[in-house]
Amino acid sequence: MKRLIIHGDPGVRKDGIVEVDGEEYTLFQVTRNGDWHGPDRVQLWCIGGDETEQEDFEKRNFIPHFLDVEAVDAEDVEVKKRAGELAV
């Protein structure tokens, strides 16, 4: 599991699948920052990993402060799947 900080908005949301530097991540959580105050463009703070880590995320079987962090530009992110199913 890893925290991805994406500078810009590639159009991905929760349960989306992205590829960064040849590694594929399923996004378990996406927090959008910078719409009103902050940097010159929006940042997406995401927690992602592979499908086997989904249960660990749901049960909070991790310490957020100790996750590896990778910061990338939106242009360097390849979106494989935009988002999960819409829950209404």
mmCIF file of N, CA and C in Angstrom:
data_model
loop_
_atom_site.group_PDB
_atom_site.id
_atom_site.type_symbol
_atom_site.label_atom_id
_atom_site.label_comp_id
_atom_site.label_asym_id
_atom_site.label_seq_id
_atom_site.Cartn_x
_atom_site.Cartn_y
_atom_site.Cartn_z
ATOM 1 N N MET A 1 0.856 -1.171 0.000
ATOM 2 C CA MET A 1 0.000 0.000 0.000
ATOM 3 C C MET A 1 0.904 1.237 0.000
ATOM 4 N N LYS A 2 0.448 2.278 -0.665
ATOM 5 C CA LYS A 2 1.267 3.476 -0.833
ATOM 6 C C LYS A 2 0.362 4.696 -0.894
ATOM 7 N N ARG A 3 0.882 5.848 -0.462
ATOM 8 C CA ARG A 3 0.171 7.114 -0.641
ATOM 9 C C ARG A 3 0.717 7.764 -1.906
ATOM 10 N N LEU A 4 -0.179 8.073 -2.825
ATOM 11 C CA LEU A 4 0.187 8.774 -4.053
ATOM 12 C C LEU A 4 -0.318 10.208 -3.964
ATOM 13 N N ILE A 5 0.542 11.155 -4.209
ATOM 14 C CA ILE A 5 0.141 12.552 -4.300
ATOM 15 C C ILE A 5 0.245 12.924 -5.775
ATOM 16 N N ILE A 6 -0.909 13.172 -6.382
ATOM 17 C CA ILE A 6 -0.952 13.486 -7.807
ATOM 18 C C ILE A 6 -1.164 14.983 -7.960
ATOM 19 N N HIS A 7 -0.204 15.665 -8.564
ATOM 20 C CA HIS A 7 -0.295 17.104 -8.809
ATOM 21 C C HIS A 7 -1.068 17.320 -10.102
ATOM 22 N N GLY A 8 -2.299 17.814 -9.975
ATOM 23 C CA GLY A 8 -3.196 17.939 -11.110
ATOM 24 C C GLY A 8 -4.285 16.890 -10.982
ATOM 25 N N ASP A 9 -5.245 16.916 -11.876
ATOM 26 C CA ASP A 9 -6.358 15.974 -11.809
ATOM 27 C C ASP A 9 -6.434 15.171 -13.099
ATOM 28 N N PRO A 10 -6.004 13.895 -13.059
ATOM 29 C CA PRO A 10 -6.098 13.067 -14.261
ATOM 30 C C PRO A 10 -7.494 12.511 -14.504
ATOM 31 N N GLY A 11 -8.449 12.840 -13.644
ATOM 32 C CA GLY A 11 -9.829 12.391 -13.828
ATOM 33 C C GLY A 11 -10.127 11.051 -13.200
ATOM 34 N N VAL A 12 -9.415 10.703 -12.156
ATOM 35 C CA VAL A 12 -9.610 9.418 -11.502
ATOM 36 C C VAL A 12 -10.285 9.627 -10.147
ATOM 37 N N ARG A 13 -11.073 8.644 -9.721
ATOM 38 C CA ARG A 13 -11.786 8.715 -8.453
ATOM 39 C C ARG A 13 -11.606 7.406 -7.686
ATOM 40 N N LYS A 14 -12.297 7.275 -6.554
ATOM 41 C CA LYS A 14 -12.193 6.087 -5.699
ATOM 42 C C LYS A 14 -12.500 4.828 -6.506
ATOM 43 N N ASP A 15 -11.747 3.783 -6.242
ATOM 44 C CA ASP A 15 -11.824 2.482 -6.917
ATOM 45 C C ASP A 15 -11.355 2.539 -8.363
ATOM 46 N N GLY A 16 -10.715 3.637 -8.743
ATOM 47 C CA GLY A 16 -10.106 3.710 -10.065
ATOM 48 C C GLY A 16 -8.797 2.936 -10.075
ATOM 49 N N ILE A 17 -8.288 2.675 -11.265
ATOM 50 C CA ILE A 17 -7.019 1.968 -11.415
ATOM 51 C C ILE A 17 -6.090 2.850 -12.237
ATOM 52 N N VAL A 18 -4.890 3.097 -11.698
ATOM 53 C CA VAL A 18 -3.906 3.925 -12.383
ATOM 54 C C VAL A 18 -2.589 3.169 -12.489
ATOM 55 N N GLU A 19 -1.778 3.601 -13.450
ATOM 56 C CA GLU A 19 -0.437 3.054 -13.596
ATOM 57 C C GLU A 19 0.563 4.196 -13.477
ATOM 58 N N VAL A 20 1.521 4.018 -12.572
ATOM 59 C CA VAL A 20 2.568 5.007 -12.340
ATOM 60 C C VAL A 20 3.911 4.291 -12.418
ATOM 61 N N ASP A 21 4.767 4.728 -13.316
ATOM 62 C CA ASP A 21 6.102 4.139 -13.502
ATOM 63 C C ASP A 21 6.049 2.620 -13.668
ATOM 64 N N GLY A 22 5.085 2.126 -14.436
ATOM 65 C CA GLY A 22 4.982 0.705 -14.710
ATOM 66 C C GLY A 22 4.323 -0.109 -13.615
ATOM 67 N N GLU A 23 3.920 0.511 -12.534
ATOM 68 C CA GLU A 23 3.265 -0.195 -11.431
ATOM 69 C C GLU A 23 1.795 0.214 -11.364
ATOM 70 N N GLU A 24 0.912 -0.777 -11.237
ATOM 71 C CA GLU A 24 -0.526 -0.533 -11.249
ATOM 72 C C GLU A 24 -1.069 -0.465 -9.820
ATOM 73 N N TYR A 25 -1.925 0.537 -9.563
ATOM 74 C CA TYR A 25 -2.515 0.736 -8.245
ATOM 75 C C TYR A 25 -4.031 0.836 -8.359
ATOM 76 N N THR A 26 -4.734 0.189 -7.433
ATOM 77 C CA THR A 26 -6.158 0.417 -7.244
ATOM 78 C C THR A 26 -6.286 1.470 -6.163
ATOM 79 N N LEU A 27 -7.055 2.515 -6.414
ATOM 80 C CA LEU A 27 -7.166 3.614 -5.454
ATOM 81 C C LEU A 27 -8.283 3.333 -4.457
ATOM 82 N N PHE A 28 -7.903 3.150 -3.197
ATOM 83 C CA PHE A 28 -8.863 2.864 -2.139
ATOM 84 C C PHE A 28 -9.484 4.144 -1.584
ATOM 85 N N GLN A 29 -8.735 5.232 -1.634
ATOM 86 C CA GLN A 29 -9.199 6.511 -1.100
ATOM 87 C C GLN A 29 -8.615 7.629 -1.951
ATOM 88 N N VAL A 30 -9.434 8.636 -2.261
ATOM 89 C CA VAL A 30 -8.964 9.801 -3.007
ATOM 90 C C VAL A 30 -9.473 11.041 -2.289
ATOM 91 N N THR A 31 -8.552 11.907 -1.872
ATOM 92 C CA THR A 31 -8.905 13.159 -1.224
ATOM 93 C C THR A 31 -8.438 14.295 -2.125
ATOM 94 N N ARG A 32 -9.355 15.177 -2.470
ATOM 95 C CA ARG A 32 -9.061 16.291 -3.376
ATOM 96 C C ARG A 32 -8.719 17.521 -2.547
ATOM 97 N N ASN A 33 -7.534 18.100 -2.777
ATOM 98 C CA ASN A 33 -7.063 19.271 -2.031
ATOM 99 C C ASN A 33 -6.720 20.401 -2.993
ATOM 100 N N GLY A 34 -6.926 21.623 -2.550
ATOM 101 C CA GLY A 34 -6.470 22.776 -3.299
ATOM 102 C C GLY A 34 -7.490 23.428 -4.197
ATOM 103 N N ASP A 35 -8.781 23.089 -4.057
ATOM 104 C CA ASP A 35 -9.788 23.743 -4.886
ATOM 105 C C ASP A 35 -9.954 25.213 -4.528
ATOM 106 N N TRP A 36 -9.915 25.529 -3.238
ATOM 107 C CA TRP A 36 -10.182 26.905 -2.810
ATOM 108 C C TRP A 36 -8.918 27.639 -2.399
ATOM 109 N N HIS A 37 -8.118 27.022 -1.588
ATOM 110 C CA HIS A 37 -6.874 27.636 -1.118
ATOM 111 C C HIS A 37 -5.771 26.608 -1.303
ATOM 112 N N GLY A 38 -4.595 27.065 -1.550
ATOM 113 C CA GLY A 38 -3.491 26.123 -1.646
ATOM 114 C C GLY A 38 -2.668 26.313 -2.892
ATOM 115 N N PRO A 39 -2.180 25.216 -3.459
ATOM 116 C CA PRO A 39 -1.274 25.317 -4.608
ATOM 117 C C PRO A 39 -1.994 25.838 -5.849
ATOM 118 N N ASP A 40 -1.221 26.111 -6.893
ATOM 119 C CA ASP A 40 -1.780 26.678 -8.116
ATOM 120 C C ASP A 40 -2.671 25.698 -8.870
ATOM 121 N N ARG A 41 -2.561 24.420 -8.621
ATOM 122 C CA ARG A 41 -3.466 23.433 -9.214
ATOM 123 C C ARG A 41 -3.829 22.390 -8.163
ATOM 124 N N VAL A 42 -4.900 21.707 -8.403
ATOM 125 C CA VAL A 42 -5.427 20.756 -7.432
ATOM 126 C C VAL A 42 -4.451 19.598 -7.217
ATOM 127 N N GLN A 43 -4.508 19.012 -6.017
ATOM 128 C CA GLN A 43 -3.738 17.815 -5.697
ATOM 129 C C GLN A 43 -4.697 16.718 -5.267
ATOM 130 N N LEU A 44 -4.448 15.509 -5.715
ATOM 131 C CA LEU A 44 -5.204 14.351 -5.254
ATOM 132 C C LEU A 44 -4.292 13.537 -4.343
ATOM 133 N N TRP A 45 -4.716 13.390 -3.089
ATOM 134 C CA TRP A 45 -3.971 12.574 -2.135
ATOM 135 C C TRP A 45 -4.680 11.235 -2.075
ATOM 136 N N CYS A 46 -4.017 10.191 -2.548
ATOM 137 C CA CYS A 46 -4.651 8.884 -2.714
ATOM 138 C C CYS A 46 -3.929 7.835 -1.882
ATOM 139 N N ILE A 47 -4.678 6.839 -1.455
ATOM 140 C CA ILE A 47 -4.092 5.633 -0.891
ATOM 141 C C ILE A 47 -4.421 4.524 -1.876
ATOM 142 N N GLY A 48 -3.374 3.864 -2.350
ATOM 143 C CA GLY A 48 -3.570 2.835 -3.357
ATOM 144 C C GLY A 48 -2.680 1.640 -3.126
ATOM 145 N N GLY A 49 -3.035 0.569 -3.768
ATOM 146 C CA GLY A 49 -2.272 -0.665 -3.685
ATOM 147 C C GLY A 49 -2.849 -1.666 -4.652
ATOM 148 N N ASP A 50 -2.482 -2.932 -4.473
ATOM 149 C CA ASP A 50 -3.083 -3.947 -5.345
ATOM 150 C C ASP A 50 -4.346 -4.511 -4.689
ATOM 151 N N GLU A 51 -5.073 -5.339 -5.440
ATOM 152 C CA GLU A 51 -6.372 -5.831 -4.965
ATOM 153 C C GLU A 51 -6.260 -6.627 -3.676
ATOM 154 N N THR A 52 -5.114 -7.266 -3.443
ATOM 155 C CA THR A 52 -4.949 -8.075 -2.238
ATOM 156 C C THR A 52 -4.902 -7.227 -0.976
ATOM 157 N N GLU A 53 -4.632 -5.929 -1.102
ATOM 158 C CA GLU A 53 -4.556 -5.033 0.063
ATOM 159 C C GLU A 53 -5.875 -4.336 0.360
ATOM 160 N N GLN A 54 -6.913 -4.600 -0.433
ATOM 161 C CA GLN A 54 -8.220 -3.969 -0.237
ATOM 162 C C GLN A 54 -8.779 -4.276 1.152
ATOM 163 N N GLU A 55 -8.701 -5.510 1.578
ATOM 164 C CA GLU A 55 -9.235 -5.888 2.885
ATOM 165 C C GLU A 55 -8.463 -5.215 4.011
ATOM 166 N N ASP A 56 -7.140 -5.117 3.897
ATOM 167 C CA ASP A 56 -6.345 -4.413 4.912
ATOM 168 C C ASP A 56 -6.768 -2.956 5.011
ATOM 169 N N PHE A 57 -7.051 -2.322 3.876
ATOM 170 C CA PHE A 57 -7.495 -0.933 3.896
ATOM 171 C C PHE A 57 -8.853 -0.812 4.569
ATOM 172 N N GLU A 58 -9.795 -1.680 4.218
ATOM 173 C CA GLU A 58 -11.140 -1.609 4.788
ATOM 174 C C GLU A 58 -11.151 -1.849 6.289
ATOM 175 N N LYS A 59 -10.252 -2.713 6.765
ATOM 176 C CA LYS A 59 -10.166 -3.002 8.198
ATOM 177 C C LYS A 59 -9.185 -2.076 8.918
ATOM 178 N N ARG A 60 -8.616 -1.124 8.181
ATOM 179 C CA ARG A 60 -7.634 -0.171 8.717
ATOM 180 C C ARG A 60 -6.439 -0.887 9.353
ATOM 181 N N ASN A 61 -5.982 -1.921 8.674
ATOM 182 C CA ASN A 61 -4.856 -2.714 9.136
ATOM 183 C C ASN A 61 -3.540 -2.124 8.607
ATOM 184 N N PHE A 62 -3.379 -0.816 8.788
ATOM 185 C CA PHE A 62 -2.164 -0.118 8.369
ATOM 186 C C PHE A 62 -2.053 1.173 9.171
ATOM 187 N N ILE A 63 -0.885 1.773 9.175
ATOM 188 C CA ILE A 63 -0.671 3.046 9.855
ATOM 189 C C ILE A 63 -0.415 4.092 8.774
ATOM 190 N N PRO A 64 -1.364 5.034 8.570
ATOM 191 C CA PRO A 64 -1.241 5.985 7.462
ATOM 192 C C PRO A 64 0.062 6.780 7.459
ATOM 193 N N HIS A 65 0.571 7.109 8.628
ATOM 194 C CA HIS A 65 1.781 7.928 8.709
ATOM 195 C C HIS A 65 3.042 7.197 8.251
ATOM 196 N N PHE A 66 2.973 5.867 8.182
ATOM 197 C CA PHE A 66 4.148 5.092 7.808
ATOM 198 C C PHE A 66 4.078 4.531 6.392
ATOM 199 N N LEU A 67 3.098 4.961 5.614
ATOM 200 C CA LEU A 67 3.020 4.521 4.219
ATOM 201 C C LEU A 67 4.102 5.215 3.400
ATOM 202 N N ASP A 68 4.628 4.523 2.413
ATOM 203 C CA ASP A 68 5.545 5.153 1.468
ATOM 204 C C ASP A 68 4.773 6.186 0.669
ATOM 205 N N VAL A 69 5.422 7.305 0.368
ATOM 206 C CA VAL A 69 4.777 8.400 -0.358
ATOM 207 C C VAL A 69 5.476 8.588 -1.698
ATOM 208 N N GLU A 70 4.663 8.724 -2.748
ATOM 209 C CA GLU A 70 5.197 9.016 -4.074
ATOM 210 C C GLU A 70 4.404 10.180 -4.659
ATOM 211 N N ALA A 71 5.093 11.220 -5.059
ATOM 212 C CA ALA A 71 4.457 12.394 -5.667
ATOM 213 C C ALA A 71 4.730 12.367 -7.166
ATOM 214 N N VAL A 72 3.650 12.509 -7.952
ATOM 215 C CA VAL A 72 3.768 12.473 -9.411
ATOM 216 C C VAL A 72 2.886 13.557 -10.013
ATOM 217 N N ASP A 73 3.191 13.935 -11.239
ATOM 218 C CA ASP A 73 2.339 14.862 -11.984
ATOM 219 C C ASP A 73 1.227 14.077 -12.662
ATOM 220 N N ALA A 74 0.111 14.732 -12.885
ATOM 221 C CA ALA A 74 -1.042 14.083 -13.518
ATOM 222 C C ALA A 74 -0.685 13.570 -14.915
ATOM 223 N N GLU A 75 0.240 14.249 -15.589
ATOM 224 C CA GLU A 75 0.638 13.836 -16.930
ATOM 225 C C GLU A 75 1.384 12.503 -16.920
ATOM 226 N N ASP A 76 1.967 12.126 -15.776
ATOM 227 C CA ASP A 76 2.726 10.885 -15.659
ATOM 228 C C ASP A 76 1.870 9.709 -15.198
ATOM 229 N N VAL A 77 0.574 9.949 -14.995
ATOM 230 C CA VAL A 77 -0.341 8.912 -14.520
ATOM 231 C C VAL A 77 -1.182 8.425 -15.694
ATOM 232 N N GLU A 78 -1.155 7.110 -15.916
ATOM 233 C CA GLU A 78 -2.004 6.520 -16.949
ATOM 234 C C GLU A 78 -3.238 5.934 -16.267
ATOM 235 N N VAL A 79 -4.411 6.425 -16.628
ATOM 236 C CA VAL A 79 -5.659 5.975 -16.024
ATOM 237 C C VAL A 79 -6.145 4.737 -16.770
ATOM 238 N N LYS A 80 -6.210 3.605 -16.059
ATOM 239 C CA LYS A 80 -6.699 2.345 -16.635
ATOM 240 C C LYS A 80 -8.229 2.235 -16.464
ATOM 241 N N LYS A 81 -8.712 2.675 -15.298
ATOM 242 C CA LYS A 81 -10.143 2.674 -14.990
ATOM 243 C C LYS A 81 -10.417 3.933 -14.200
ATOM 244 N N ARG A 82 -11.378 4.730 -14.641
ATOM 245 C CA ARG A 82 -11.624 6.040 -14.050
ATOM 246 C C ARG A 82 -12.138 5.956 -12.622
ATOM 247 N N ALA A 83 -13.124 5.123 -12.347
ATOM 248 C CA ALA A 83 -13.727 5.043 -11.012
ATOM 249 C C ALA A 83 -14.475 3.736 -10.872
ATOM 250 N N GLY A 84 -14.893 3.442 -9.639
ATOM 251 C CA GLY A 84 -15.694 2.264 -9.374
ATOM 252 C C GLY A 84 -17.149 2.518 -9.706
ATOM 253 N N GLU A 85 -17.987 1.576 -9.347
ATOM 254 C CA GLU A 85 -19.419 1.723 -9.565
ATOM 255 C C GLU A 85 -19.972 2.848 -8.701
ATOM 256 N N LEU A 86 -20.898 3.620 -9.235
ATOM 257 C CA LEU A 86 -21.510 4.721 -8.499
ATOM 258 C C LEU A 86 -22.500 4.170 -7.484
ATOM 259 N N ALA A 87 -22.282 4.489 -6.226
ATOM 260 C CA ALA A 87 -23.199 4.062 -5.162
ATOM 261 C C ALA A 87 -24.138 5.200 -4.839
ATOM 262 N N VAL A 88 -25.418 4.976 -5.016
ATOM 263 C CA VAL A 88 -26.407 6.024 -4.771
ATOM 264 C C VAL A 88 -27.235 5.669 -3.564
#
